[in-house]
Amino acid sequence: MEPMTESTVQGPLTDGELDRLNAYWRAANYLTVGQIYLMDNPLLREKLTPENVKPRLLGHWGTSPGLNLIYAHANRQIVSRDLDAIYVIGPGHGGPAIVANTWLEGTYSELYPSISRDAPGMQRLFKQFSFPGGIPSHVAPEVPGSIHEGGELGYSLMHAYGAAFDNPDLVVFCVVGDGEAETGPLAASWLSNAFLNPARDGAVLPILHLNGWKIANPTVLDRIPGGDLQSYLRGVGYEPILMEGDDPTLVHQAMAAAMDRCLDTIKDIQDHARGTGDGTRPRWPMIIMRTPKGWTGPKEVDGKPVEGTFRAHQVPLSNPHGNAEHLEQLESWLRSYRPEELFDEDGVPIGELLSLPPTGTRRMSANPHANGGELLRDLVLPDFRDYAVDVEKPGAPQVEATHVLGDWLRDVIRANPDRFRLFGPDEVASNRLQSAFEVTDRAWAARTTPLDDHESPEGRVMEVLSEHLCEGWLEGYLLTGRHGLFTSYEAFIHVVDSMVNQHAKWLKTSRRIPWRRPIASLNYLLSSHVWRQDHNGFSHQDPGFIDHMVNKKAEVVRIYLPPDANTLLSTMDHCLRSRHYINVVVAGKQPAPSWLTMAEADLHCRRGLGIWDWASTDADTEPDVVMACAGDVPTMEALAATDLLRKHLPDLKVRFVNVVDLMRLQPVSEHPHGLTDNEFDTVFTTDKPVVFAYHGYPTLIHRLTYKRTNHANFHVRGYKEEGTTTTPFDMVMLNDLDRYKLVIDVIDRVDGLGSRAAHLRQQMIDAREECREYTREHGEDDPRVADWTWPA
Amino acid sequence: MEPMTESTVQGPLTDGELDRLNAYWRAANYLTVGQIYLMDNPLLREKLTPENVKPRLLGHWGTSPGLNLIYAHANRQIVSRDLDAIYVIGPGHGGPAIVANTWLEGTYSELYPSISRDAPGMQRLFKQFSFPGGIPSHVAPEVPGSIHEGGELGYSLMHAYGAAFDNPDLVVFCVVGDGEAETGPLAASWLSNAFLNPARDGAVLPILHLNGWKIANPTVLDRIPGGDLQSYLRGVGYEPILMEGDDPTLVHQAMAAAMDRCLDTIKDIQDHARGTGDGTRPRWPMIIMRTPKGWTGPKEVDGKPVEGTFRAHQVPLSNPHGNAEHLEQLESWLRSYRPEELFDEDGVPIGELLSLPPTGTRRMSANPHANGGELLRDLVLPDFRDYAVDVEKPGAPQVEATHVLGDWLRDVIRANPDRFRLFGPDEVASNRLQSAFEVTDRAWAARTTPLDDHESPEGRVMEVLSEHLCEGWLEGYLLTGRHGLFTSYEAFIHVVDSMVNQHAKWLKTSRRIPWRRPIASLNYLLSSHVWRQDHNGFSHQDPGFIDHMVNKKAEVVRIYLPPDANTLLSTMDHCLRSRHYINVVVAGKQPAPSWLTMAEADLHCRRGLGIWDWASTDADTEPDVVMACAGDVPTMEALAATDLLRKHLPDLKVRFVNVVDLMRLQPVSEHPHGLTDNEFDTVFTTDKPVVFAYHGYPTLIHRLTYKRTNHANFHVRGYKEEGTTTTPFDMVMLNDLDRYKLVIDVIDRVDGLGSRAAHLRQQMIDAREECREYTREHGEDDPRVADWTWPA
C-alpha cells in the first residue's frame, strides 16, 4: 500500500483547521519543553537566563512531539464524532507531553488548582515536573486520564484491550512505541484482537509510533524491510495505514486522513457486528506513524545530529547552565513555537486553542473510564454460604476446593454479565473452575470448529497461553472500573512479577491522590500449587510469589491460604468485595478433606487465624507445644501429626493453630491486618515451641514473626526447593513437611517426654522409610498415608 | 505458497528410505506410549493386564508424535550432511518422546547403564518415567542432548539463538509449540534473526509445530487465516514452508522435502555470507508443520474424539486399570506400532533402526554443545588490578564504578573474541560500560544508517529492548559452554524472575547429574539501581530481585554489593571465573567515592565482609555500637553518619562493618559462604546495637541473620517503597536511610549518651528538615550533603 505522505494525501483539513491544529500542537510542544527545562520565565517574556533553567534536567523529549501530535488528532476525532475515548501511552516516559495536553484541556487545573491555566500556573507547571516535591517524569497515576504508568515498557496494548472489553462505546487510542514493541509482552499483545468481540466490546486503535530509536540503538521494527513490517502487522490481524513525514503541515493532513479512515472503518465494523450479531474477528485498522524522534527539537548539538536520532531520547541540550551555546539553542528552540501567538498576556491559551479540544468528560484527561473507581459498581454476589460443603465431621467429605468455588463463580458470572471476567492461561478447567462453562464460554473471536469446547465471541472466560496477557487485560479491565479474577499455576505467576510490581505501585500512589477513586482489587487464585505438581515436577514448583508480594506496601497486599473449600468460598467472597488491594489466594484443586462447617469457616476467615479446639489437646490450659499451619497441604499434614501425637503421647498438650490470612502474623505496626503482640502471644504463647507447617518458603514465616516475643521458639517447615515428578506424600517428605517429620520436630523440641516419645520418634523415622520404599516400588503413596482420615 | 501436502510433493525418499524412517518413528512412538503407561510387559509379549499399567498415569502424549517425527528427519539431515546439530524442544512436556529417541540412539544406556538397550532396560525405561525415584515427565537436565527444561513455556527459540551465536558450524533445530507461541517471550524471539550474523554464527531452523490445541483451547496461530500466519512469519524475517497432513507416508515425503530445502537454503546463506564477509540478515527458512495432536493415538475414547483435539494433550486413555475398554484400546494402540517388527527377541532395536541415526557425538543426544561444560574454556582475563582506581585516601577520587569496570570488560571482550558477550536491554552505554565500544559494536544484522552508533553484524554487545531476550540468549550461550554478563536496570530484572527460576532449577539439578559438566555462571550486573532513579522515579525502584534469588538453592546463588569501583572490579573478576552459579552484582553507575585501594578491596572481597578500621573508633576494643552497611549508597550514608558521630560524640566507640558478599550473613549451615557463629559474633558482637544500612528491603537482613546471637539488636534501614523523581539525598531521606537518620538510630539505641547526644539528635532532625526544604526550593541537594567528603 502507498504510504500516506505529502505526495499521496489530499488533506481533509481546511487551511484554517490545519493552522489551528498545528497551533495546538506547537502549544503542547512548547509546554513540554518548558516542563523539561524551565523554573521561571515561562512565557519567555524576557531573555532566557541560566537561572531560569532547572539545575537538574530530567525528562524525555524524544517521544513527546509524536505523543502531542496524536493527542491533537484524537481530539479532532472526539469532537467531530462525539467519541467516548481514552488515551493509553506506551512511550510513557513522555510524561510532560501528556501533562501539557491535560493542562491545555483545563483538567489539570481543575484537579490541581494551584497549577492554574495562566502564567503563574504555567510557571508552577514547569517547575514541578521532575522536581523534588513535584511530579514524576513519566505518565504516572498523578496524570489525569492515564490508566497506564509509563515506566516499565510493554504493557500498553494489553491495557488498552482490557479497557475495551465490555465497553462497547469506548475507543482506546493506544500509542505503541517502537522500543516497547521489542518486548515480549507487547509482541504477544497484537493478537489480543482474537479475543475482542466487535459487537460487545469497544475498539482499540493502535498507533505504532515508529520514531526509529531507543536510548542508544535503532529499533528493530524500523530497520526491517518496510514490506516485512506491513506483512507482520497484517499477520496479526490489522490493516496498517502507514503515515510518514517530517513536514508538520503535510503530516497533519496525512494524520487527519489516516485517523478519518480508521475511525470510519471502526464504525463500519461495529455497525456490521451489532447489526448482524456477528462477533467474529474483523480486520481492524491501525496506524504506523513514522516521524522523527525529537521532532521540532534541536537539529544538531555540539556538532552531532540530534533530531531524528537516539540523541533526542532524553534531554537534547544537556548544559544550558554552563554552556552559552546550549542556552541560546534552548531559547531559540522554545521561541520556535512562537509562544506569544499561543498564550495571551496573562499566559492563558488563546481562545482558538481553548475551543479546539472536547469539553467535560469527553476530554480524554477527564474521561471517567480512566478513573475507573468513578464507574465502579459493586458485584452482585450470590450468598457463598449457599455453596458450602456439608461438613459433618472434620475431614469429611473430600472435595476439590476450587471446584466448589467454581460453582459460586459460575453464578457470579451469571449475575454480572457486564462487569466480571475470569482470566487464566489455558487453565481454567484444569484448575477445576469448569462450572463457569455452564453459563458462558471462553472468549474466542477467531475461527471456531465443531471440535471446540465452549469457544465463542460471547465468552466471558479469557484464556490465552500468556500470563502477561491475562495480567495486562485484567489490569486494564480493573483500572476502567470492572472486576475480575486471575487463576494461574502458582509457579508461573512469577511471569508477571514485574507487571504486578507496577500495579502495586499504581495502587499505592493512587491511594494518596484525592481525585483517584478506589478500584476493584486485583485477585489471584493460585491453584495447581507447589505441593501437587504430580504431573509436572520441579519446574512447576515455586511458592515465591507470596514473598514477592510481601515486599510491596502493606496497604495494598493481602495473602490468604484457605485450608479447605468452605474457607476458600468465604475468602473469595471477601476478596471480590474488597477495593484497591492485591489479593493472593492459594488453594488446591485436588480432592482434599474439608475441615470446617460454613459457619466455622466464615468465622475463622474473619479472624484470619485461630485455634482449632477440635484438633487441640490443651483444653484451654497452656499447651506444651503449638502446632501451627498455613495452606491446605500443610494443614492436612499438621492435623495428621497431631493425630499421631494424640494416639501415642496422650498426655502431651498440643494446641492446633491454623492461619488463613498470612498478614495476621505481622505486627500491627507493619500491616493493618497484623495482630497486636498481646493477641499474638495469647495464641502462640510466649515461651512454648511452635512447630509451623507452612505452604511456601519457611523463611517468610520467620520474616513475618521475628519481632514477636516467642519468635526464637518458632520452627518452620516448608518448601525448600526439593521436588520432582512424584507422589503427593513423597513431595512433602522430600521437603521435611510430612506428618512424621512434624511429630519428630515436636519430640525434639518439647523437653522431658521420656522413653515413649523416643520410641515414637524411631517409629516415625521407620514410617518415613517405609513410605519411601512403598512409593518407589508401587508408584503411589502407601495406603496408610493415602487413606488416612481424621478420627471421629 | 502451496503447502507441501500429499498432492504437491514428489518425495525425495525412496520407498526403502521411507519405510525405514517410518519404522524408526513407529519405534519412537511405541517407546513414548510405553513410558507413559507401562510398568512391565514392555514388548507386549503377553496380553496386556491392568497390573502391567502404572497406577498413576502422568505424562503428555499430544505433542510427542510430532517431536518424534522431527527428530527422525533431523537425524536424516545430520547423517546425509554430516551436520553438527542439537535439538531444542519448545513443547518440552513431551519428555518421553525425547527420552525414547536418546534410548534408540544408545546415548541413554551409555549414560545410565541400568537402562540398557534391551528388554530389561526397556522395562526400566518405561517404569522410571514420571515414577517416584525415576525421571521427570518433561525434557529436564536428566535428558541427554537437552539444553532446555520443558516446564515453563516460551523460551525455546531464544535458547536456540543463544546456542547458535559464535557457533558457525552448529545447526539448532528448534521446535516451537503453537501453545508457547502465544507467550510474549516467544513472540519476541522470532526477530532474534536481526541479531544473528550468518558469517560468524550458526543457524537456527525453527519448526512451528502447529498441532492446533493446548490443554483445553485451540491455539491462536492455528485459527487465524492461513495467509495471515504466512504473512506474520514473513514479517519477522523468515521464508516459511508449510508442511501439513495426517497420512504418515505422505507427511514423511513432505517433511523430507521441506528439510532438504531448508538445509540447502541455510548452506547457501552461509556460503554467501562467508564468501563475501557480508553478515547482514538474509531471509532464513523455517517450517510450519501442521499435523494432528496426538497423531497415531486413539481416535476416540468414551465416545469423544481424541486424536486431533485438545483431549490428546496428556493421557488419552485415563483408566486402563478400571475400564476394560480403555485397557483394550491401550493394547491395540501399542500394537498398532508393530513392536514385534521393531525390536528383536532380546528387545534390542533391529539393525535397520540402529543403522539409521548418526553415531558418536553427531547424535543430538550426545552432542557436546548440549552439555556445554564439556566445551567450556576459561576466559582470558586481564589482571583487574591493572584497572584499579588510585585511592590515596578513603573517599577520593569520585568515579563511576561501572565505567571503571567497563574498561576491564572492554579488554575481556578483546581477549575472548569467540566466547564472551555482553547482554543488555538498550542500556549498556547508559550503564556506563561504553568502553566496550572501543573494541566492538552492538550486534545488528538489520539495516544500518550513517547515524548509527556502533551497530554491525560483527558486534559482541547484544542490545534489544527485551530483558526476556537478553536472558534467554545468554542462557543458551552459557548452556552451550560460553561466558557472558547481563547488565540491566535493577527494577526491571524482575521481568525475568520466572526465567531465572528455571535456570536456577536447571543448575541445581544438573549439579547432581554426574555426566553434566559445570557451565559458566549466569552473571548479572544490576546498575541503575533503586537509589539513583533520578530520571525515572518510583516505577524504576525495586531492589527485590535479590530477595527472589535468595529463595533458590544456596548452592547456586551468590549476591554481591561492592561499595566502590575497586571492589566491583575484584567481584566481577571472581564472578567471571566462577562456575555453575547465579551471581547477582549490584553496583552504581553514578560518580561516587572510592573507599579502598586495590589491595584493600581485593582482600575485603575475598573476606566478603569486614571491619573498616579507618572508619571505626573502637580501636580493637568492644564497641558501643556497630554501624554496618551493604551497597554503595548505604555505605556512603553510613560513613557520613560515623563522621558525624566522631565529630559530635568523640567518646562513642563505633565499629564500621561493610558487607560485600551478602551470603556471609547466613549461617554456614544454610549457605556455603556463611560465617560461623563465632566469626559472626566476633564482628557483630553478641550484645551491642547494630545499625545496618542496607541497599534493599530491610527484612532480608533480618531473614539472613535471625539465627545469630545478636539478632535482636539488629536495626535495619533500607528501601521501603517510598520514592519518586527526586534528588539522591531526598530519596534516602524518604526511606529513612540517610546519614542523619542513622545517627538518630544510634543515639536511640545506645544507652547513657547524655545531653550532648540529645542535642545532636535534635540537630539531626533539623538537618533533615533543612535539606528537605533546600531541595524543594532549589531542585538539588543541599551542598552540605552533596559536597560532603570523608575527612582526611
mmCIF file of C-alpha atoms in Angstrom, chain B residues 242-420:
data_model
loop_
_atom_site.group_PDB
_atom_site.id
_atom_site.type_symbol
_atom_site.label_atom_id
_atom_site.label_comp_id
_atom_site.label_asym_id
_atom_site.label_seq_id
_atom_site.Cartn_x
_atom_site.Cartn_y
_atom_site.Cartn_z
ATOM 1 C CA LEU B 242 4.086 -25.099 5.189
ATOM 2 C CA MET B 243 4.050 -28.865 5.586
ATOM 3 C CA GLU B 244 0.755 -30.463 6.504
ATOM 4 C CA GLY B 245 -1.067 -33.761 6.507
ATOM 5 C CA ASP B 246 -2.108 -36.724 8.575
ATOM 6 C CA ASP B 247 -1.058 -39.641 6.359
ATOM 7 C CA PRO B 248 2.352 -40.670 7.709
ATOM 8 C CA THR B 249 3.670 -41.862 4.380
ATOM 9 C CA LEU B 250 2.915 -38.634 2.642
ATOM 10 C CA VAL B 251 3.968 -36.490 5.550
ATOM 11 C CA HIS B 252 7.365 -38.174 5.639
ATOM 12 C CA GLN B 253 7.882 -37.234 1.993
ATOM 13 C CA ALA B 254 6.736 -33.680 2.614
ATOM 14 C CA MET B 255 8.905 -33.312 5.713
ATOM 15 C CA ALA B 256 11.943 -34.715 3.955
ATOM 16 C CA ALA B 257 11.439 -32.279 1.112
ATOM 17 C CA ALA B 258 10.911 -29.352 3.470
ATOM 18 C CA MET B 259 14.008 -30.200 5.497
ATOM 19 C CA ASP B 260 16.056 -30.626 2.331
ATOM 20 C CA ARG B 261 15.022 -27.245 1.106
ATOM 21 C CA CYS B 262 15.683 -25.544 4.451
ATOM 22 C CA LEU B 263 19.135 -27.055 4.922
ATOM 23 C CA ASP B 264 20.046 -26.231 1.324
ATOM 24 C CA THR B 265 18.964 -22.657 1.877
ATOM 25 C CA ILE B 266 20.914 -22.422 5.112
ATOM 26 C CA LYS B 267 24.003 -23.665 3.322
ATOM 27 C CA ASP B 268 23.517 -21.138 0.536
ATOM 28 C CA ILE B 269 23.074 -18.326 3.021
ATOM 29 C CA GLN B 270 26.155 -19.301 4.968
ATOM 30 C CA ASP B 271 28.277 -19.863 1.862
ATOM 31 C CA HIS B 272 27.329 -16.457 0.581
ATOM 32 C CA ALA B 273 27.930 -14.708 3.883
ATOM 33 C CA ARG B 274 31.212 -16.440 4.478
ATOM 34 C CA GLY B 275 32.373 -15.999 0.932
ATOM 35 C CA THR B 276 31.617 -12.309 0.855
ATOM 36 C CA GLY B 277 32.001 -11.468 4.517
ATOM 37 C CA ASP B 278 28.524 -9.982 4.349
ATOM 38 C CA GLY B 279 26.954 -10.525 7.742
ATOM 39 C CA THR B 280 23.626 -8.849 7.088
ATOM 40 C CA ARG B 281 20.349 -10.533 7.676
ATOM 41 C CA PRO B 282 19.101 -12.850 4.979
ATOM 42 C CA ARG B 283 15.626 -14.348 4.843
ATOM 43 C CA TRP B 284 16.051 -17.557 6.860
ATOM 44 C CA PRO B 285 13.979 -20.641 6.121
ATOM 45 C CA MET B 286 11.589 -22.215 8.609
ATOM 46 C CA ILE B 287 8.928 -24.908 8.618
ATOM 47 C CA ILE B 288 5.298 -24.816 9.662
ATOM 48 C CA MET B 289 4.360 -28.394 10.469
ATOM 49 C CA ARG B 290 0.622 -28.875 10.709
ATOM 50 C CA THR B 291 -0.087 -32.432 11.926
ATOM 51 C CA PRO B 292 -2.725 -33.766 14.330
ATOM 52 C CA LYS B 293 -2.298 -33.500 18.066
ATOM 53 C CA GLY B 294 -1.839 -36.989 19.486
ATOM 54 C CA TRP B 295 -1.315 -38.318 15.978
ATOM 55 C CA THR B 296 -1.492 -42.156 15.748
ATOM 56 C CA GLY B 297 -3.104 -42.268 19.183
ATOM 57 C CA PRO B 298 -6.699 -43.279 19.956
ATOM 58 C CA LYS B 299 -9.145 -41.662 17.593
ATOM 59 C CA GLU B 300 -11.999 -41.738 20.043
ATOM 60 C CA VAL B 301 -12.309 -42.524 23.750
ATOM 61 C CA ASP B 302 -15.575 -42.891 25.623
ATOM 62 C CA GLY B 303 -17.377 -41.681 22.558
ATOM 63 C CA LYS B 304 -15.449 -38.441 22.309
ATOM 64 C CA PRO B 305 -12.923 -37.553 19.602
ATOM 65 C CA VAL B 306 -9.341 -37.552 20.916
ATOM 66 C CA GLU B 307 -6.755 -37.632 18.125
ATOM 67 C CA GLY B 308 -6.579 -34.193 16.597
ATOM 68 C CA THR B 309 -8.204 -32.495 19.601
ATOM 69 C CA PHE B 310 -7.227 -30.984 22.926
ATOM 70 C CA ARG B 311 -8.205 -34.259 24.614
ATOM 71 C CA ALA B 312 -4.984 -35.773 23.307
ATOM 72 C CA HIS B 313 -2.885 -33.314 25.356
ATOM 73 C CA GLN B 314 -1.955 -35.554 28.286
ATOM 74 C CA VAL B 315 -3.049 -39.162 28.812
ATOM 75 C CA PRO B 316 -5.734 -40.069 26.250
ATOM 76 C CA LEU B 317 -6.853 -43.270 27.999
ATOM 77 C CA SER B 318 -7.289 -42.323 31.583
ATOM 78 C CA ASN B 319 -8.297 -45.559 33.240
ATOM 79 C CA PRO B 320 -6.852 -48.772 31.813
ATOM 80 C CA HIS B 321 -6.949 -50.192 35.351
ATOM 81 C CA GLY B 322 -10.608 -49.948 35.963
ATOM 82 C CA ASN B 323 -12.017 -49.755 32.454
ATOM 83 C CA ALA B 324 -11.602 -52.866 30.319
ATOM 84 C CA GLU B 325 -12.296 -50.948 27.151
ATOM 85 C CA HIS B 326 -9.518 -48.472 27.940
ATOM 86 C CA LEU B 327 -7.165 -51.371 28.553
ATOM 87 C CA GLU B 328 -8.058 -52.949 25.257
ATOM 88 C CA GLN B 329 -7.694 -49.659 23.415
ATOM 89 C CA LEU B 330 -4.303 -49.170 25.004
ATOM 90 C CA GLU B 331 -3.162 -52.580 23.891
ATOM 91 C CA SER B 332 -4.298 -52.124 20.324
ATOM 92 C CA TRP B 333 -2.788 -48.634 20.263
ATOM 93 C CA LEU B 334 0.575 -50.053 21.349
ATOM 94 C CA ARG B 335 0.319 -52.979 18.963
ATOM 95 C CA SER B 336 -0.513 -50.625 16.090
ATOM 96 C CA TYR B 337 3.192 -49.729 16.042
ATOM 97 C CA ARG B 338 4.014 -53.450 15.469
ATOM 98 C CA PRO B 339 6.742 -53.702 18.120
ATOM 99 C CA GLU B 340 7.494 -57.258 17.043
ATOM 100 C CA GLU B 341 8.907 -55.834 13.803
ATOM 101 C CA LEU B 342 10.925 -53.155 15.569
ATOM 102 C CA PHE B 343 12.699 -54.986 18.378
ATOM 103 C CA ASP B 344 14.400 -58.358 18.262
ATOM 104 C CA GLU B 345 13.704 -61.125 20.715
ATOM 105 C CA ASP B 346 16.051 -59.584 23.278
ATOM 106 C CA GLY B 347 14.243 -56.314 22.978
ATOM 107 C CA VAL B 348 17.111 -54.695 21.080
ATOM 108 C CA PRO B 349 16.064 -52.407 18.228
ATOM 109 C CA ILE B 350 16.553 -54.194 14.943
ATOM 110 C CA GLY B 351 19.698 -53.447 12.968
ATOM 111 C CA GLU B 352 17.862 -51.426 10.393
ATOM 112 C CA LEU B 353 16.818 -48.999 13.120
ATOM 113 C CA LEU B 354 20.210 -48.933 14.771
ATOM 114 C CA SER B 355 21.855 -48.022 11.490
ATOM 115 C CA LEU B 356 19.618 -45.041 10.888
ATOM 116 C CA PRO B 357 20.677 -42.354 13.366
ATOM 117 C CA PRO B 358 24.079 -40.677 13.407
ATOM 118 C CA THR B 359 26.784 -42.025 15.663
ATOM 119 C CA GLY B 360 29.103 -40.731 18.374
ATOM 120 C CA THR B 361 28.931 -37.019 19.061
ATOM 121 C CA ARG B 362 26.925 -36.456 15.894
ATOM 122 C CA ARG B 363 23.964 -37.836 17.785
ATOM 123 C CA MET B 364 21.920 -34.896 19.032
ATOM 124 C CA SER B 365 21.697 -36.682 22.356
ATOM 125 C CA ALA B 366 25.486 -36.830 22.636
ATOM 126 C CA ASN B 367 26.432 -33.546 21.032
ATOM 127 C CA PRO B 368 28.794 -31.755 23.426
ATOM 128 C CA HIS B 369 27.153 -28.406 22.651
ATOM 129 C CA ALA B 370 24.216 -29.710 24.680
ATOM 130 C CA ASN B 371 26.480 -30.416 27.635
ATOM 131 C CA GLY B 372 28.260 -27.101 27.401
ATOM 132 C CA GLY B 373 30.624 -27.695 30.289
ATOM 133 C CA GLU B 374 32.428 -30.179 28.093
ATOM 134 C CA LEU B 375 33.350 -27.417 25.675
ATOM 135 C CA LEU B 376 33.877 -24.706 28.257
ATOM 136 C CA ARG B 377 37.204 -22.944 28.069
ATOM 137 C CA ASP B 378 38.292 -20.463 30.717
ATOM 138 C CA LEU B 379 38.153 -16.817 29.804
ATOM 139 C CA VAL B 380 41.424 -14.992 29.259
ATOM 140 C CA LEU B 381 41.050 -12.353 31.940
ATOM 141 C CA PRO B 382 43.311 -9.319 32.075
ATOM 142 C CA ASP B 383 44.553 -8.601 35.587
ATOM 143 C CA PHE B 384 41.786 -6.482 37.089
ATOM 144 C CA ARG B 385 44.321 -4.858 39.399
ATOM 145 C CA ASP B 386 45.715 -3.011 36.408
ATOM 146 C CA TYR B 387 42.412 -1.158 36.100
ATOM 147 C CA ALA B 388 42.326 -0.039 39.711
ATOM 148 C CA VAL B 389 41.312 3.407 40.767
ATOM 149 C CA ASP B 390 44.152 5.013 42.649
ATOM 150 C CA VAL B 391 42.780 5.698 46.110
ATOM 151 C CA GLU B 392 45.077 7.962 48.051
ATOM 152 C CA LYS B 393 42.666 8.375 50.869
ATOM 153 C CA PRO B 394 39.243 6.948 51.518
ATOM 154 C CA GLY B 395 36.638 8.872 49.603
ATOM 155 C CA ALA B 396 38.831 10.111 46.788
ATOM 156 C CA PRO B 397 38.518 10.055 43.875
ATOM 157 C CA GLN B 398 34.900 10.131 42.772
ATOM 158 C CA VAL B 399 34.387 7.737 39.870
ATOM 159 C CA GLU B 400 31.600 5.889 38.094
ATOM 160 C CA ALA B 401 32.195 2.359 39.299
ATOM 161 C CA THR B 402 30.661 0.697 36.244
ATOM 162 C CA HIS B 403 32.719 2.945 33.958
ATOM 163 C CA VAL B 404 35.890 1.659 35.615
ATOM 164 C CA LEU B 405 34.592 -1.863 35.218
ATOM 165 C CA GLY B 406 33.823 -1.087 31.575
ATOM 166 C CA ASP B 407 37.495 -0.588 30.794
ATOM 167 C CA TRP B 408 38.255 -4.051 32.118
ATOM 168 C CA LEU B 409 35.273 -5.560 30.319
ATOM 169 C CA ARG B 410 36.464 -3.950 27.093
ATOM 170 C CA ASP B 411 39.669 -5.930 27.417
ATOM 171 C CA VAL B 412 37.803 -9.082 28.403
ATOM 172 C CA ILE B 413 35.848 -8.730 25.156
ATOM 173 C CA ARG B 414 39.048 -8.126 23.205
ATOM 174 C CA ALA B 415 40.835 -11.125 24.721
ATOM 175 C CA ASN B 416 37.936 -13.520 24.137
ATOM 176 C CA PRO B 417 36.585 -12.817 20.691
ATOM 177 C CA ASP B 418 34.873 -16.196 20.399
ATOM 178 C CA ARG B 419 33.299 -16.881 23.780
ATOM 179 C CA PHE B 420 32.207 -13.820 25.693
#
